[in-house]
């Protein structure tokens, strides 16, 4: 039987769940801000395949992680979810393709996935091309504007 919040018509359990999600998000934001990180992806996942990982002697992903979200525990790499910003620096530095899998969601809802340094490079290149194109468009919104200056 579902309980309704008085006057709201909404399920009380949904409201409590929503409130705890908000609180968790707020705590995460405070934690990340305390280490100087203000902009980040707040939805995503990181999976590490320990069958192909080269182990503690490699350690490159742990060293590359900007938030210290990765750590070793009993011969495996652990992840502190609240510290992960889904930047994919771990994938970019991993020496084994498809060993680390990072998924993240952009604010426009678009999903991105990385399993190799090449995936990360392709996306970085695409972002810098888009930024360049946006900058040109902001200076010359139309071909006519361009021709007026240089034609
Ligand atoms: S995605 Fe970024 S923050 Fe998350 S574990 Fe990898 S390097 Fe660390
Ligand atoms: S960088 Fe890749 S191979 Fe090296 S420890 Fe991390 S997951 Fe394992």
Tab-separated table of C-alpha atoms and ligand atoms in Angstrom:
chain	number	residue	atom	x	y	z
A	1	UNK	CA	0.000	0.000	0.000
A	2	UNK	CA	1.486	3.385	-0.946
A	3	UNK	CA	1.534	6.230	1.564
A	4	UNK	CA	0.838	9.715	0.241
A	5	UNK	CA	2.534	12.813	1.641
A	6	UNK	CA	-0.193	14.987	3.100
A	7	UNK	CA	-1.589	17.385	0.505
A	8	UNK	CA	1.109	16.612	-2.075
A	9	UNK	CA	-0.350	13.505	-3.685
A	10	UNK	CA	3.194	12.077	-3.859
A	11	UNK	CA	4.427	8.799	-2.383
A	12	UNK	CA	6.228	9.491	0.935
A	13	UNK	CA	8.911	6.882	0.137
A	14	UNK	CA	9.709	8.580	-3.172
A	15	UNK	CA	10.026	11.905	-1.362
A	16	UNK	CA	12.381	10.407	1.234
A	17	UNK	CA	14.456	8.786	-1.496
A	18	UNK	CA	14.644	12.074	-3.379
A	19	UNK	CA	15.727	13.905	-0.194
A	20	UNK	CA	18.475	11.368	0.531
A	21	UNK	CA	19.729	11.608	-3.083
A	22	UNK	CA	19.909	15.400	-2.759
A	23	UNK	CA	21.763	15.125	0.530
A	24	UNK	CA	24.242	12.644	-0.975
A	25	UNK	CA	24.801	14.923	-3.961
A	26	UNK	CA	25.400	17.889	-1.685
A	27	UNK	CA	27.912	15.936	0.445
A	28	UNK	CA	29.733	14.786	-2.685
A	29	UNK	CA	29.887	18.362	-4.010
A	30	UNK	CA	31.341	19.549	-0.676
A	31	UNK	CA	33.879	16.721	-0.649
A	32	UNK	CA	35.041	17.458	-4.184
A	33	UNK	CA	35.111	21.193	-3.600
A	34	UNK	CA	37.341	20.617	-0.577
A	35	UNK	CA	39.960	19.148	-2.932
A	36	UNK	CA	39.539	22.003	-5.420
A	37	UNK	CA	37.185	20.325	-7.916
A	38	UNK	CA	34.151	22.376	-8.867
A	39	UNK	CA	33.194	21.108	-12.310
A	40	UNK	CA	32.652	17.422	-12.888
A	41	UNK	CA	30.375	14.743	-14.302
A	42	UNK	CA	28.142	13.580	-11.509
A	43	UNK	CA	26.775	10.490	-13.203
A	44	UNK	CA	28.814	7.616	-14.501
A	45	UNK	CA	30.586	4.392	-13.681
A	46	UNK	CA	34.091	2.931	-13.613
A	47	UNK	CA	34.820	-0.775	-14.029
A	48	UNK	CA	38.264	-2.333	-13.882
A	49	UNK	CA	38.953	-5.803	-15.243
A	50	UNK	CA	41.413	-7.274	-12.757
A	51	UNK	CA	41.957	-10.293	-15.050
A	52	UNK	CA	43.838	-8.107	-17.541
A	53	UNK	CA	45.244	-5.513	-15.108
A	54	UNK	CA	49.041	-5.658	-14.714
A	55	UNK	CA	48.788	-5.205	-10.966
A	56	UNK	CA	50.379	-3.077	-8.293
A	57	UNK	CA	53.686	-2.808	-10.149
A	58	UNK	CA	51.941	-0.801	-12.859
A	59	UNK	CA	49.835	1.502	-10.672
A	60	UNK	CA	49.552	4.115	-13.480
A	61	UNK	CA	45.807	4.632	-13.112
A	62	UNK	CA	46.102	5.179	-9.358
A	63	UNK	CA	48.856	7.740	-9.913
A	64	UNK	CA	46.931	9.507	-12.689
A	65	UNK	CA	43.629	9.851	-10.805
A	66	UNK	CA	43.290	13.566	-9.929
A	67	UNK	CA	41.012	12.960	-6.946
A	68	UNK	CA	42.663	9.868	-5.394
A	69	UNK	CA	39.479	7.902	-6.025
A	70	UNK	CA	41.463	4.743	-6.829
A	71	UNK	CA	43.305	2.668	-4.273
A	72	UNK	CA	44.600	-0.870	-3.774
A	73	UNK	CA	42.786	-3.305	-1.500
A	74	UNK	CA	43.777	-6.951	-1.187
A	75	UNK	CA	45.381	-7.122	-4.631
A	76	UNK	CA	42.514	-5.334	-6.386
A	77	UNK	CA	41.859	-1.736	-7.317
A	78	UNK	CA	39.074	-0.143	-5.308
A	79	UNK	CA	37.106	2.970	-6.166
A	80	UNK	CA	35.767	5.641	-3.825
A	81	UNK	CA	32.629	6.461	-5.828
A	82	UNK	CA	32.079	9.831	-4.156
A	83	UNK	CA	35.512	11.007	-5.252
A	84	UNK	CA	35.276	9.863	-8.877
A	85	UNK	CA	34.549	12.667	-11.349
A	86	UNK	CA	34.525	10.336	-14.413
A	87	UNK	CA	37.343	12.280	-16.060
A	88	UNK	CA	38.774	9.106	-17.731
A	89	UNK	CA	42.379	10.001	-16.803
A	90	UNK	CA	42.708	6.405	-15.554
A	91	UNK	CA	41.742	5.029	-18.982
A	92	UNK	CA	44.073	7.464	-20.699
A	93	UNK	CA	47.019	6.216	-18.629
A	94	UNK	CA	46.250	2.500	-18.551
A	95	UNK	CA	48.688	0.362	-20.515
A	96	UNK	CA	46.104	-2.336	-21.262
A	97	UNK	CA	43.306	-1.613	-23.732
A	98	UNK	CA	39.801	-2.373	-22.426
A	99	UNK	CA	41.048	-2.931	-18.870
A	100	UNK	CA	39.298	0.151	-17.480
A	101	UNK	CA	35.825	1.107	-18.673
A	102	UNK	CA	34.543	4.601	-17.846
A	103	UNK	CA	30.993	5.648	-18.730
A	104	UNK	CA	29.619	9.120	-18.047
A	105	UNK	CA	26.580	11.228	-18.789
A	106	UNK	CA	26.762	14.815	-20.019
A	107	UNK	CA	24.310	17.465	-18.781
A	108	UNK	CA	22.496	17.168	-22.150
A	109	UNK	CA	21.916	13.460	-21.422
A	110	UNK	CA	24.514	12.237	-23.939
A	111	UNK	CA	26.441	9.160	-22.821
A	112	UNK	CA	30.190	8.795	-23.392
A	113	UNK	CA	32.302	5.659	-22.939
A	114	UNK	CA	36.050	5.088	-22.829
A	115	UNK	CA	37.995	1.859	-22.742
A	116	UNK	CA	41.241	2.891	-24.465
A	117	UNK	CA	43.517	5.980	-24.478
A	118	UNK	CA	42.519	6.392	-28.140
A	119	UNK	CA	38.829	6.849	-27.158
A	120	UNK	CA	39.864	9.634	-24.783
A	121	UNK	CA	42.051	11.318	-27.416
A	122	UNK	CA	39.275	11.206	-30.020
A	123	UNK	CA	36.854	12.885	-27.634
A	124	UNK	CA	39.391	15.542	-26.567
A	125	UNK	CA	40.077	16.307	-30.221
A	126	UNK	CA	36.347	16.543	-30.965
A	127	UNK	CA	35.794	18.895	-28.010
A	128	UNK	CA	38.631	21.211	-29.044
A	129	UNK	CA	37.343	21.267	-32.661
A	130	UNK	CA	33.836	22.127	-31.427
A	131	UNK	CA	35.226	24.884	-29.179
A	132	UNK	CA	37.208	26.306	-32.119
A	133	UNK	CA	34.145	26.189	-34.345
A	134	UNK	CA	31.960	27.867	-31.656
A	135	UNK	CA	34.576	30.603	-31.274
A	136	UNK	CA	34.642	31.243	-35.033
A	137	UNK	CA	30.831	31.282	-35.126
A	138	UNK	CA	30.744	33.809	-32.260
A	139	UNK	CA	33.025	36.130	-34.272
A	140	UNK	CA	31.466	35.453	-37.701
A	141	UNK	CA	27.889	34.200	-37.229
A	142	UNK	CA	27.310	34.202	-41.012
A	143	UNK	CA	29.401	33.822	-44.175
A	144	UNK	CA	28.481	37.433	-44.997
A	145	UNK	CA	30.140	38.618	-41.744
A	146	UNK	CA	33.276	36.700	-42.687
A	147	UNK	CA	33.326	38.101	-46.230
A	148	UNK	CA	32.817	41.638	-44.937
A	149	UNK	CA	36.000	41.306	-42.902
A	150	UNK	CA	38.155	39.283	-45.304
A	151	UNK	CA	36.320	39.139	-48.624
B	1	LIG	S1	37.505	8.505	-13.957
B	1	LIG	FE1	38.948	10.092	-13.201
B	1	LIG	S2	38.332	10.427	-11.095
B	1	LIG	FE2	37.377	8.492	-11.715
B	1	LIG	S3	38.804	6.908	-11.099
B	1	LIG	FE3	39.308	7.433	-13.219
B	1	LIG	S4	40.899	9.002	-13.050
B	1	LIG	FE4	39.916	8.859	-11.037
B	2	LIG	S1	46.851	1.351	-15.308
B	2	LIG	FE1	45.668	-0.430	-16.036
B	2	LIG	S2	47.103	-2.142	-15.940
B	2	LIG	FE2	47.969	-0.475	-14.704
B	2	LIG	S3	47.279	-0.875	-12.614
B	2	LIG	FE3	45.782	0.491	-13.541
B	2	LIG	S4	44.214	-0.874	-14.406
B	2	LIG	FE4	46.011	-2.119	-13.987
